[in-house]
Backbone as numpy.savetxt, mean C-alpha at the origin, in Angstrom:
# Nx Ny Nz CAx CAy CAz Cx Cy Cz
-21.23 0.93 -0.99 -21.84 1.38 -2.23 -21.11 0.70 -3.42
-21.87 0.17 -4.37 -21.29 -0.49 -5.53 -20.60 0.54 -6.43
-19.71 0.03 -7.30 -18.99 0.92 -8.21 -19.94 1.68 -9.12
-20.93 0.99 -9.71 -21.83 1.68 -10.63 -22.67 2.72 -9.88
-23.05 2.40 -8.63 -23.79 3.38 -7.83 -22.96 4.62 -7.58
-21.66 4.45 -7.34 -20.76 5.59 -7.14 -20.65 6.43 -8.42
-20.53 5.72 -9.55 -20.43 6.44 -10.82 -21.67 7.27 -11.07
-22.82 6.72 -10.81 -24.08 7.43 -10.99 -24.17 8.64 -10.05
-23.87 8.38 -8.78 -23.97 9.44 -7.79 -23.05 10.63 -8.11
-21.76 10.32 -8.27 -20.79 11.39 -8.49 -20.80 11.92 -9.91
-21.24 11.05 -10.85 -21.38 11.52 -12.21 -22.40 12.63 -12.33
-23.51 12.46 -11.61 -24.57 13.50 -11.61 -24.08 14.77 -10.93
-23.38 14.61 -9.77 -22.84 15.77 -9.06 -21.86 16.53 -9.96
-20.96 15.80 -10.63 -19.94 16.44 -11.43 -20.51 17.01 -12.72
-21.55 16.39 -13.26 -22.20 16.95 -14.45 -22.75 18.33 -14.12
-23.43 18.45 -12.99 -23.98 19.75 -12.59 -22.86 20.74 -12.31
-21.76 20.27 -11.75 -20.64 21.15 -11.45 -19.97 21.68 -12.72
-19.85 20.81 -13.71 -19.25 21.19 -15.00 -20.10 22.29 -15.65
-21.39 22.10 -15.65 -22.31 23.09 -16.24 -22.21 24.42 -15.50
-22.21 24.38 -14.19 -22.16 25.62 -13.39 -20.83 26.36 -13.56
-19.74 25.64 -13.56 -18.40 26.26 -13.60 -18.00 26.75 -14.98
-18.65 26.22 -16.02 -18.25 26.55 -17.38 -19.31 27.35 -18.11
-20.33 27.82 -17.40 -21.35 28.67 -17.99 -22.14 28.00 -19.09
-22.33 26.70 -19.01 -23.08 25.96 -20.02 -24.56 26.01 -19.71
-25.40 25.82 -20.71 -26.85 25.79 -20.47 -27.22 24.69 -19.44
-28.17 24.97 -18.61 -28.53 24.03 -17.55 -28.89 22.65 -18.11
-29.61 22.62 -19.25 -30.04 21.35 -19.82 -28.86 20.47 -20.24
-27.68 21.09 -20.39 -26.50 20.37 -20.86 -26.03 19.32 -19.84
-26.49 19.50 -18.58 -26.04 18.55 -17.54 -26.48 17.11 -17.85
-27.65 16.97 -18.53 -28.16 15.64 -18.84 -27.26 14.92 -19.83
-26.86 15.63 -20.90 -26.01 14.97 -21.91 -24.61 14.73 -21.35
-24.11 15.61 -20.48 -22.81 15.39 -19.91 -22.86 14.21 -18.95
-23.94 14.08 -18.20 -24.09 12.96 -17.28 -24.10 11.65 -18.07
-24.85 11.58 -19.17 -24.85 10.37 -19.99 -23.49 10.11 -20.58
-22.75 11.17 -20.95 -21.43 10.99 -21.50 -20.47 10.43 -20.44
-20.63 10.87 -19.23 -19.83 10.34 -18.12 -20.07 8.84 -17.96
-21.32 8.43 -18.05 -21.64 7.00 -17.94 -21.05 6.25 -19.13
-21.11 6.83 -20.32 -20.54 6.21 -21.51 -19.03 6.03 -21.33
-18.36 7.07 -20.83 -16.90 7.00 -20.66 -16.51 5.99 -19.60
-17.34 5.83 -18.56 -17.03 4.81 -17.56 -17.15 3.42 -18.19
-18.22 3.20 -18.97 -18.40 1.89 -19.59 -17.33 1.54 -20.59
-16.88 2.52 -21.38 -15.97 2.24 -22.47 -14.47 2.45 -22.10
-14.24 3.38 -21.16 -12.84 3.70 -20.85 -12.48 3.48 -19.38
-13.42 2.98 -18.58 -13.22 2.83 -17.14 -12.82 4.18 -16.52
-13.37 5.22 -17.02 -13.03 6.57 -16.58 -14.02 7.03 -15.49
-13.45 7.47 -14.35 -14.29 8.00 -13.28 -14.64 9.46 -13.61
-15.68 9.94 -12.97 -16.17 11.27 -13.28 -15.13 12.36 -12.91
-14.34 12.14 -11.88 -13.33 13.15 -11.55 -12.24 13.18 -12.64
-11.95 12.05 -13.24 -11.01 12.02 -14.39 -11.62 12.74 -15.59
-12.90 12.50 -15.80 -13.64 13.15 -16.88 -13.52 14.68 -16.73
-13.69 15.15 -15.49 -13.58 16.60 -15.23 -12.15 17.10 -15.47
-11.17 16.37 -14.94 -9.80 16.80 -15.02 -9.33 16.90 -16.48
-9.80 16.02 -17.34 -9.44 16.03 -18.73 -10.32 16.95 -19.58
-11.34 17.55 -18.97 -12.33 18.38 -19.69 -12.83 17.60 -20.91
-13.22 16.37 -20.64 -13.51 15.41 -21.69 -14.69 15.83 -22.54
-15.63 16.56 -21.97 -16.83 16.96 -22.72 -16.51 17.90 -23.89
-15.33 18.56 -23.81 -15.01 19.53 -24.87 -14.00 19.05 -25.87
-13.57 17.77 -25.79 -12.56 17.27 -26.70 -13.15 16.82 -28.03
-12.32 16.90 -29.09 -12.78 16.38 -30.37 -12.67 14.84 -30.35
-13.20 14.19 -31.38 -13.30 12.74 -31.41 -11.94 12.05 -31.28
-10.94 12.49 -32.03 -9.63 11.83 -32.01 -8.97 11.98 -30.64
-9.12 13.15 -30.04 -8.54 13.38 -28.71 -9.22 12.51 -27.66
-10.55 12.39 -27.78 -11.29 11.55 -26.86 -10.84 10.10 -26.96
-10.66 9.62 -28.19 -10.25 8.23 -28.38 -8.85 7.97 -27.83
-7.94 8.92 -28.07 -6.56 8.75 -27.61 -6.49 8.76 -26.08
-7.11 9.76 -25.48 -7.10 9.85 -24.02 -7.92 8.74 -23.40
-9.01 8.37 -24.06 -9.83 7.28 -23.56 -9.07 5.98 -23.50
-8.24 5.73 -24.52 -7.45 4.51 -24.58 -6.44 4.46 -23.43
-5.78 5.60 -23.19 -4.83 5.66 -22.07 -5.54 5.46 -20.73
-6.70 6.04 -20.62 -7.48 5.91 -19.38 -7.89 4.47 -19.16
-8.27 3.78 -20.25 -8.66 2.39 -20.16 -7.50 1.53 -19.68
-6.32 1.78 -20.22 -5.14 0.99 -19.81 -4.85 1.21 -18.31
-4.92 2.45 -17.88 -4.70 2.74 -16.45 -5.82 2.15 -15.62
-7.04 2.19 -16.16 -8.18 1.66 -15.42 -8.09 0.19 -15.16
-7.58 -0.54 -16.15 -7.41 -1.99 -15.98 -6.44 -2.26 -14.82
-5.32 -1.51 -14.80 -4.33 -1.69 -13.73 -4.95 -1.27 -12.40
-5.65 -0.16 -12.38 -6.30 0.31 -11.15 -7.30 -0.68 -10.62
-8.13 -1.24 -11.48 -9.16 -2.15 -11.04 -8.56 -3.45 -10.53
-7.46 -3.87 -11.16 -6.77 -5.07 -10.68 -6.20 -4.81 -9.28
-5.63 -3.62 -9.10 -5.08 -3.26 -7.80 -6.18 -3.24 -6.74
-7.31 -2.66 -7.07 -8.43 -2.59 -6.12 -8.95 -3.95 -5.76
-9.03 -4.82 -6.75 -9.51 -6.18 -6.49 -8.57 -6.89 -5.50
-7.26 -6.71 -5.71 -6.29 -7.31 -4.78 -6.41 -6.66 -3.42
-6.61 -5.36 -3.36 -6.73 -4.64 -2.09 -7.92 -5.17 -1.29
-9.07 -5.32 -1.98 -10.26 -5.84 -1.30 -10.06 -7.27 -0.83
-9.42 -8.08 -1.66 -9.15 -9.47 -1.29 -8.20 -9.53 -0.09
-7.22 -8.63 -0.05 -6.28 -8.61 1.05 -6.96 -8.20 2.34
-7.84 -7.20 2.26 -8.58 -6.75 3.46 -9.45 -7.88 3.98
-10.12 -8.58 3.09 -10.97 -9.69 3.48 -10.13 -10.78 4.16
-8.97 -11.06 3.59 -8.04 -12.03 4.15 -7.63 -11.63 5.57
-7.24 -10.36 5.75 -6.75 -9.92 7.06 -7.85 -9.91 8.11
-9.07 -9.51 7.72 -10.19 -9.56 8.63 -10.37 -10.96 9.21
-10.20 -11.95 8.33 -10.38 -13.33 8.73 -9.21 -13.84 9.55
-8.02 -13.82 8.94 -6.90 -14.60 9.52 -6.10 -13.84 10.57
-6.25 -12.51 10.68 -5.52 -11.79 11.71 -6.25 -11.82 13.05
-7.42 -12.41 13.08 -8.24 -12.47 14.28 -7.54 -13.29 15.37
-7.70 -12.87 16.62 -7.03 -13.54 17.72 -7.55 -14.97 17.92
-8.72 -15.28 17.37 -9.22 -16.65 17.56 -8.27 -17.68 16.94
-7.45 -17.28 16.00 -6.53 -18.20 15.37 -5.31 -18.52 16.25
-5.30 -17.98 17.48 -4.33 -18.40 18.47 -4.71 -19.72 19.11
-5.92 -20.17 18.92 -6.38 -21.42 19.52 -5.67 -22.61 18.92
-5.58 -23.66 19.73 -5.00 -24.90 19.24 -5.75 -25.38 18.00
-4.98 -25.77 17.00 -5.57 -26.31 15.77 -5.84 -25.24 14.73
-5.87 -23.98 15.13 -6.14 -22.89 14.16 -4.89 -22.10 13.79
-3.91 -22.09 14.70 -2.71 -21.32 14.41 -1.95 -21.84 13.18
-1.90 -23.16 13.07 -1.25 -23.76 11.91 -1.99 -23.39 10.63
-3.32 -23.32 10.73 -4.11 -22.94 9.56 -3.79 -21.52 9.14
-3.61 -20.60 10.14 -3.25 -19.24 9.83 -1.87 -19.14 9.17
-0.92 -19.92 9.69 0.42 -19.92 9.11 0.35 -20.32 7.63
-0.38 -21.37 7.35 -0.49 -21.81 5.97 -1.17 -20.78 5.08
-2.17 -20.06 5.67 -2.90 -19.05 4.89 -1.98 -17.88 4.54
-1.20 -17.41 5.53 -0.27 -16.28 5.28 0.84 -16.71 4.31
1.30 -17.93 4.48 2.34 -18.45 3.57 1.88 -18.45 2.12
0.62 -18.89 1.93 0.09 -18.94 0.59 -0.23 -17.55 0.04
-0.79 -16.71 0.87 -1.23 -15.37 0.44 -0.03 -14.50 0.00
1.05 -14.57 0.77 2.18 -13.65 0.54 3.41 -14.39 -0.04
3.27 -15.65 -0.33 4.34 -16.40 -0.98 5.60 -16.48 -0.15
5.46 -16.71 1.15 6.63 -16.72 2.03 7.36 -18.05 1.92
8.58 -18.06 2.45 9.32 -19.31 2.54 8.74 -20.18 3.62
9.23 -21.43 3.73 8.72 -22.33 4.76 9.11 -21.89 6.16
8.41 -22.38 7.15 8.74 -22.12 8.54 8.26 -20.78 9.07
7.32 -20.17 8.36 6.77 -18.87 8.85 6.08 -19.06 10.19
6.34 -18.15 11.12 5.62 -18.11 12.41 4.91 -16.76 12.47
3.60 -16.79 12.43 2.82 -15.55 12.42 1.80 -15.57 13.52
1.77 -14.46 14.28 0.83 -14.34 15.38 -0.37 -13.49 14.94
-1.22 -13.11 15.89 -2.46 -12.41 15.53 -2.24 -10.93 15.27
-3.18 -10.33 14.55 -3.17 -8.92 14.21 -1.92 -8.52 13.44
-1.53 -9.36 12.50 -0.43 -9.03 11.62 -1.01 -8.48 10.30
-0.71 -7.22 10.01 -1.28 -6.55 8.85 -0.20 -6.33 7.81
-0.41 -6.91 6.64 0.51 -6.74 5.50 -0.32 -6.15 4.37
-0.03 -4.89 3.99 -0.89 -4.25 3.01 -0.17 -3.14 2.29
-0.79 -2.60 1.23 -0.23 -1.49 0.49 -1.32 -0.44 0.25
-0.92 0.76 -0.12 -1.81 1.91 -0.18 -1.58 2.72 -1.47
-2.49 3.66 -1.70 -2.32 4.70 -2.72 -2.10 4.20 -4.15
-2.65 3.02 -4.44 -2.51 2.45 -5.79 -1.06 2.20 -6.19
-0.18 2.10 -5.25 1.23 1.83 -5.53 1.42 0.34 -5.73
2.23 0.00 -6.72 2.37 -1.40 -7.12 3.58 -2.07 -6.46
3.68 -1.94 -5.14 4.78 -2.50 -4.41 4.77 -4.02 -4.35
5.85 -4.59 -3.83 5.94 -6.03 -3.70 6.54 -6.37 -2.34
6.30 -7.60 -1.92 6.90 -8.07 -0.66 7.42 -9.49 -0.89
8.60 -9.75 -0.34 9.25 -11.05 -0.38 9.64 -11.44 1.04
9.20 -12.60 1.49 9.49 -13.04 2.84 10.17 -14.42 2.78
11.34 -14.54 3.38 12.10 -15.77 3.31 11.60 -16.86 4.27
12.49 -17.76 4.59 12.10 -18.89 5.44 12.39 -18.61 6.92
11.65 -19.28 7.77 11.84 -19.21 9.25 11.74 -17.78 9.74
10.79 -17.03 9.23 10.59 -15.62 9.65 9.52 -15.57 10.72
9.73 -14.73 11.73 8.71 -14.48 12.77 8.06 -13.15 12.52
6.72 -13.16 12.45 5.90 -11.98 12.42 5.04 -12.00 13.68
5.50 -11.31 14.70 4.81 -11.37 15.98 3.53 -10.53 15.97
2.77 -10.58 17.05 1.49 -9.90 17.10 1.64 -8.40 16.87
0.64 -7.83 16.22 0.50 -6.39 15.95 1.55 -5.85 14.98
2.27 -6.72 14.28 3.21 -6.24 13.25 2.44 -5.64 12.09
2.92 -4.49 11.59 2.35 -3.86 10.40 3.44 -3.67 9.37
3.22 -4.23 8.18 4.17 -4.07 7.07 3.47 -3.41 5.91
3.93 -2.21 5.60 3.47 -1.50 4.39 4.34 -1.90 3.23
3.75 -2.55 2.23 4.56 -2.86 1.05 4.04 -2.10 -0.17
3.70 -0.82 0.07 3.42 0.07 -1.06 4.69 0.22 -1.89
5.84 0.13 -1.24 7.12 0.09 -1.93 7.57 -1.33 -2.09
8.86 -1.57 -1.95 9.44 -2.88 -2.24 10.18 -3.37 -1.01
9.61 -4.39 -0.39 10.10 -4.91 0.89 10.60 -6.33 0.69
11.84 -6.57 1.12 12.40 -7.92 1.11 12.83 -8.28 2.52
12.30 -9.37 3.04 12.64 -9.86 4.36 13.34 -11.21 4.20
14.61 -11.27 4.52 15.39 -12.47 4.28 15.13 -13.53 5.35
15.85 -14.65 5.22 15.63 -15.81 6.12 15.97 -15.47 7.57
15.22 -16.12 8.47 15.50 -16.08 9.92 15.38 -14.69 10.53
14.63 -13.83 9.94 14.38 -12.50 10.50 13.28 -12.60 11.53
13.37 -11.81 12.61 12.36 -11.72 13.60 11.82 -10.30 13.71
10.55 -10.13 13.45 9.86 -8.87 13.67 8.98 -9.07 14.89
9.36 -8.46 16.01 8.68 -8.73 17.26 7.47 -7.82 17.45
6.84 -7.91 18.61 5.56 -7.29 18.88 5.48 -5.82 18.48
4.52 -5.53 17.59 4.18 -4.15 17.26 5.14 -3.43 16.32
6.02 -4.15 15.65 6.92 -3.49 14.70 6.14 -2.88 13.54
6.55 -1.70 13.12 5.92 -1.01 11.99 6.99 -0.78 10.92
6.64 -1.17 9.70 7.53 -0.94 8.55 6.79 -0.09 7.54
7.42 1.03 7.13 6.83 1.90 6.10 7.72 1.89 4.86
7.12 1.75 3.68 7.94 1.74 2.47 7.42 2.73 1.42
6.77 3.77 1.88 6.42 4.88 0.98 6.40 6.16 1.81
6.53 7.28 1.12 6.47 8.56 1.84 5.79 9.60 0.95
5.41 10.71 1.60 4.71 11.80 0.93 5.62 13.04 0.94
6.09 13.50 -0.19 6.94 14.71 -0.23 6.32 15.91 0.47
4.99 15.94 0.52 4.29 17.06 1.18 4.73 17.24 2.64
5.08 16.11 3.28 5.45 16.21 4.69 6.72 17.03 4.93
7.57 17.13 3.94 8.78 17.95 4.08 8.78 19.18 3.19
7.82 19.27 2.28 7.75 20.42 1.38 6.27 20.70 1.10
5.76 21.76 1.71 4.33 22.06 1.63 3.92 22.48 0.23
4.85 22.75 -0.65 4.51 23.08 -2.05 4.09 21.85 -2.85
4.42 20.67 -2.35 4.08 19.43 -3.02 2.63 19.09 -2.81
2.09 18.30 -3.73 0.69 17.87 -3.59 0.59 16.78 -2.52
-0.47 16.87 -1.74 -0.71 15.82 -0.73 -0.98 14.47 -1.36
-1.40 14.48 -2.61 -1.77 13.24 -3.26 -0.57 12.42 -3.73
0.62 13.04 -3.76 1.80 12.34 -4.27 2.33 11.39 -3.21
2.53 10.12 -3.58 3.14 9.13 -2.72 4.27 8.47 -3.48
5.43 8.39 -2.86 6.59 7.83 -3.54 7.04 6.56 -2.86
7.40 5.57 -3.67 7.81 4.27 -3.18 9.28 4.29 -2.71
9.55 3.46 -1.72 10.93 3.26 -1.29 11.22 1.75 -1.22
12.47 1.43 -1.02 12.89 0.05 -0.99 13.51 -0.29 0.37
13.17 -1.45 0.91 13.76 -1.89 2.16 14.17 -3.36 2.05
15.38 -3.65 2.48 15.88 -5.04 2.59 16.24 -5.27 4.05
15.61 -6.29 4.65 15.98 -6.72 6.01 16.78 -8.01 5.83
18.05 -7.96 6.16 18.93 -9.06 5.85 18.77 -10.22 6.83
19.39 -11.34 6.47 19.27 -12.58 7.22 19.66 -12.42 8.70
18.80 -12.97 9.54 19.11 -13.03 10.95 18.88 -11.75 11.73
18.37 -10.71 11.11 18.11 -9.46 11.82 16.92 -9.63 12.77
17.00 -8.93 13.93 15.92 -8.92 14.90 15.50 -7.47 15.13
14.23 -7.21 14.96 13.68 -5.87 15.17 12.83 -5.90 16.42
13.21 -5.08 17.42 12.59 -5.12 18.72 11.17 -4.57 18.76
10.49 -4.85 19.86 9.08 -4.48 20.04 8.83 -3.00 19.80
7.82 -2.76 19.00 7.32 -1.40 18.71 8.34 -0.49 18.06
9.37 -1.07 17.46 10.27 -0.26 16.65 9.57 0.15 15.35
10.00 1.28 14.82 9.42 1.77 13.55 10.55 1.91 12.53
10.36 1.28 11.39 11.33 1.39 10.30 10.75 2.40 9.32
11.36 3.58 9.25 10.87 4.65 8.39 11.29 4.44 6.95
10.57 5.08 6.00 10.90 4.88 4.58 12.27 5.39 4.19
12.90 6.20 5.01 14.25 6.68 4.71 15.31 5.63 5.02
14.91 4.54 5.64 15.80 3.42 5.89 15.60 2.40 4.78
16.68 1.98 4.16 16.61 1.05 3.03 17.27 -0.29 3.32
17.97 -0.41 4.44 18.73 -1.61 4.69 18.87 -1.87 6.19
18.48 -3.07 6.62 18.73 -3.55 7.98 19.70 -4.71 7.84
20.89 -4.59 8.39 21.97 -5.51 8.09 21.84 -6.90 8.64
22.68 -7.78 8.17 22.75 -9.16 8.63 22.98 -9.23 10.13
22.15 -10.04 10.81 22.32 -10.30 12.24 22.38 -9.01 13.07
21.80 -7.95 12.55 21.75 -6.70 13.31 20.60 -6.82 14.33
20.63 -5.87 15.25 19.59 -5.79 16.30 19.07 -4.36 16.38
17.73 -4.24 16.32 17.09 -2.94 16.47 16.40 -2.92 17.82
16.72 -1.99 18.69 16.18 -1.97 20.03 14.70 -1.68 20.08
14.06 -2.09 21.15 12.63 -1.84 21.35 12.35 -0.34 21.32
11.30 0.01 20.60 10.87 1.43 20.55 11.73 2.34 19.69
12.72 1.79 19.00 13.60 2.62 18.16 12.83 3.14 16.96
13.25 4.30 16.49 12.75 4.85 15.23 13.92 4.89 14.27
13.91 3.99 13.30 15.07 3.81 12.42 14.88 4.67 11.17
15.73 5.67 11.03 15.63 6.60 9.91 16.75 6.44 8.90
17.81 5.67 9.25 18.93 5.46 8.34 19.27 3.96 8.29
20.05 3.60 7.29 20.45 2.20 7.14 21.19 1.69 8.37
21.00 0.39 8.63 21.66 -0.26 9.78 22.70 -1.22 9.22
23.97 -1.07 9.58 25.01 -1.95 9.05 24.85 -3.40 9.52
25.51 -4.30 8.85 25.57 -5.69 9.30 26.14 -5.74 10.71
25.56 -6.61 11.55 26.05 -6.92 12.89 25.97 -5.72 13.84
25.27 -4.68 13.50 25.15 -3.51 14.37 23.96 -3.64 15.31
24.09 -2.97 16.47 22.98 -2.86 17.41 22.62 -1.37 17.45
21.35 -1.06 17.15 20.90 0.32 17.15 19.75 0.50 18.13
19.62 1.69 18.68 18.55 1.98 19.61 18.33 3.48 19.65
17.17 3.88 20.15 16.89 5.29 20.37 15.99 5.91 19.34
15.71 7.22 19.55 14.83 7.99 18.66 15.56 9.28 18.33
16.11 9.45 17.13 16.21 8.42 16.09 17.27 7.39 16.48
17.18 6.21 15.85 18.08 5.12 16.21 19.52 5.45 15.86
20.43 5.11 16.75 21.87 5.28 16.52 22.60 3.99 16.90
23.75 3.80 16.27 24.53 2.61 16.57 25.11 2.71 17.99
24.84 1.67 18.79 25.40 1.69 20.14 26.52 0.66 20.29
26.58 -0.29 19.38 27.74 -1.19 19.35 27.64 -2.04 18.09
28.74 -2.69 17.75 28.76 -3.61 16.63 29.47 -4.87 17.08
29.15 -5.96 16.45 29.81 -7.24 16.76 30.18 -7.90 15.46
31.42 -8.19 15.27 31.91 -8.82 14.05 31.44 -10.25 14.02
31.28 -10.82 12.80 30.84 -12.21 12.69 31.91 -13.17 13.24
């Protein structure tokens, strides 16, 4: 469904809801619906925002002030959505297993390198998903000679830095945001908070390991065992394994 079609559909639903919930005359739904369309055109305001701000009852100066703020946020939101759609389109194309064929794998490497601004020497296999969620403005930085093996998932809703010569093997999952609701039911489910993760040079993360958002650092030349769930920082040169992951040995440089 196109954006304008969504605005029309939900604008009409919300116009009727506003009238019903606020005891307004039934005929008022038409003018509120038109006002919702006006606010979308001028302020990039969605109908749920219109409802939340009780925009129909504001005076002119309040409408202009809140409308301006909404427009600024709307520009950022629309830019984020455009990038999200472009990223999904990219992943549908280049994460396909067909790019394992001779002559196509190099094309995929070049595409991922360009899309995510990686360093040279990237090795990327199929079904590698790099994406962000919840309108969070996270970033990702990938150094040189990095391996992203098949089925790797990297969430960069937060801030992810992958240094040179890192290996993320089959099925590794990286999360860089969390929801306070998961630990405190009084929190809103809609809240998502960004976290930061640095994977230092030469680190190897084993197959199907999960790096949780509570982990902010994977040390230089460290090793994360297969299937580990990493909930805390991993020191340089450490080997960790288990659920939750614990240090099983360290090796000095």
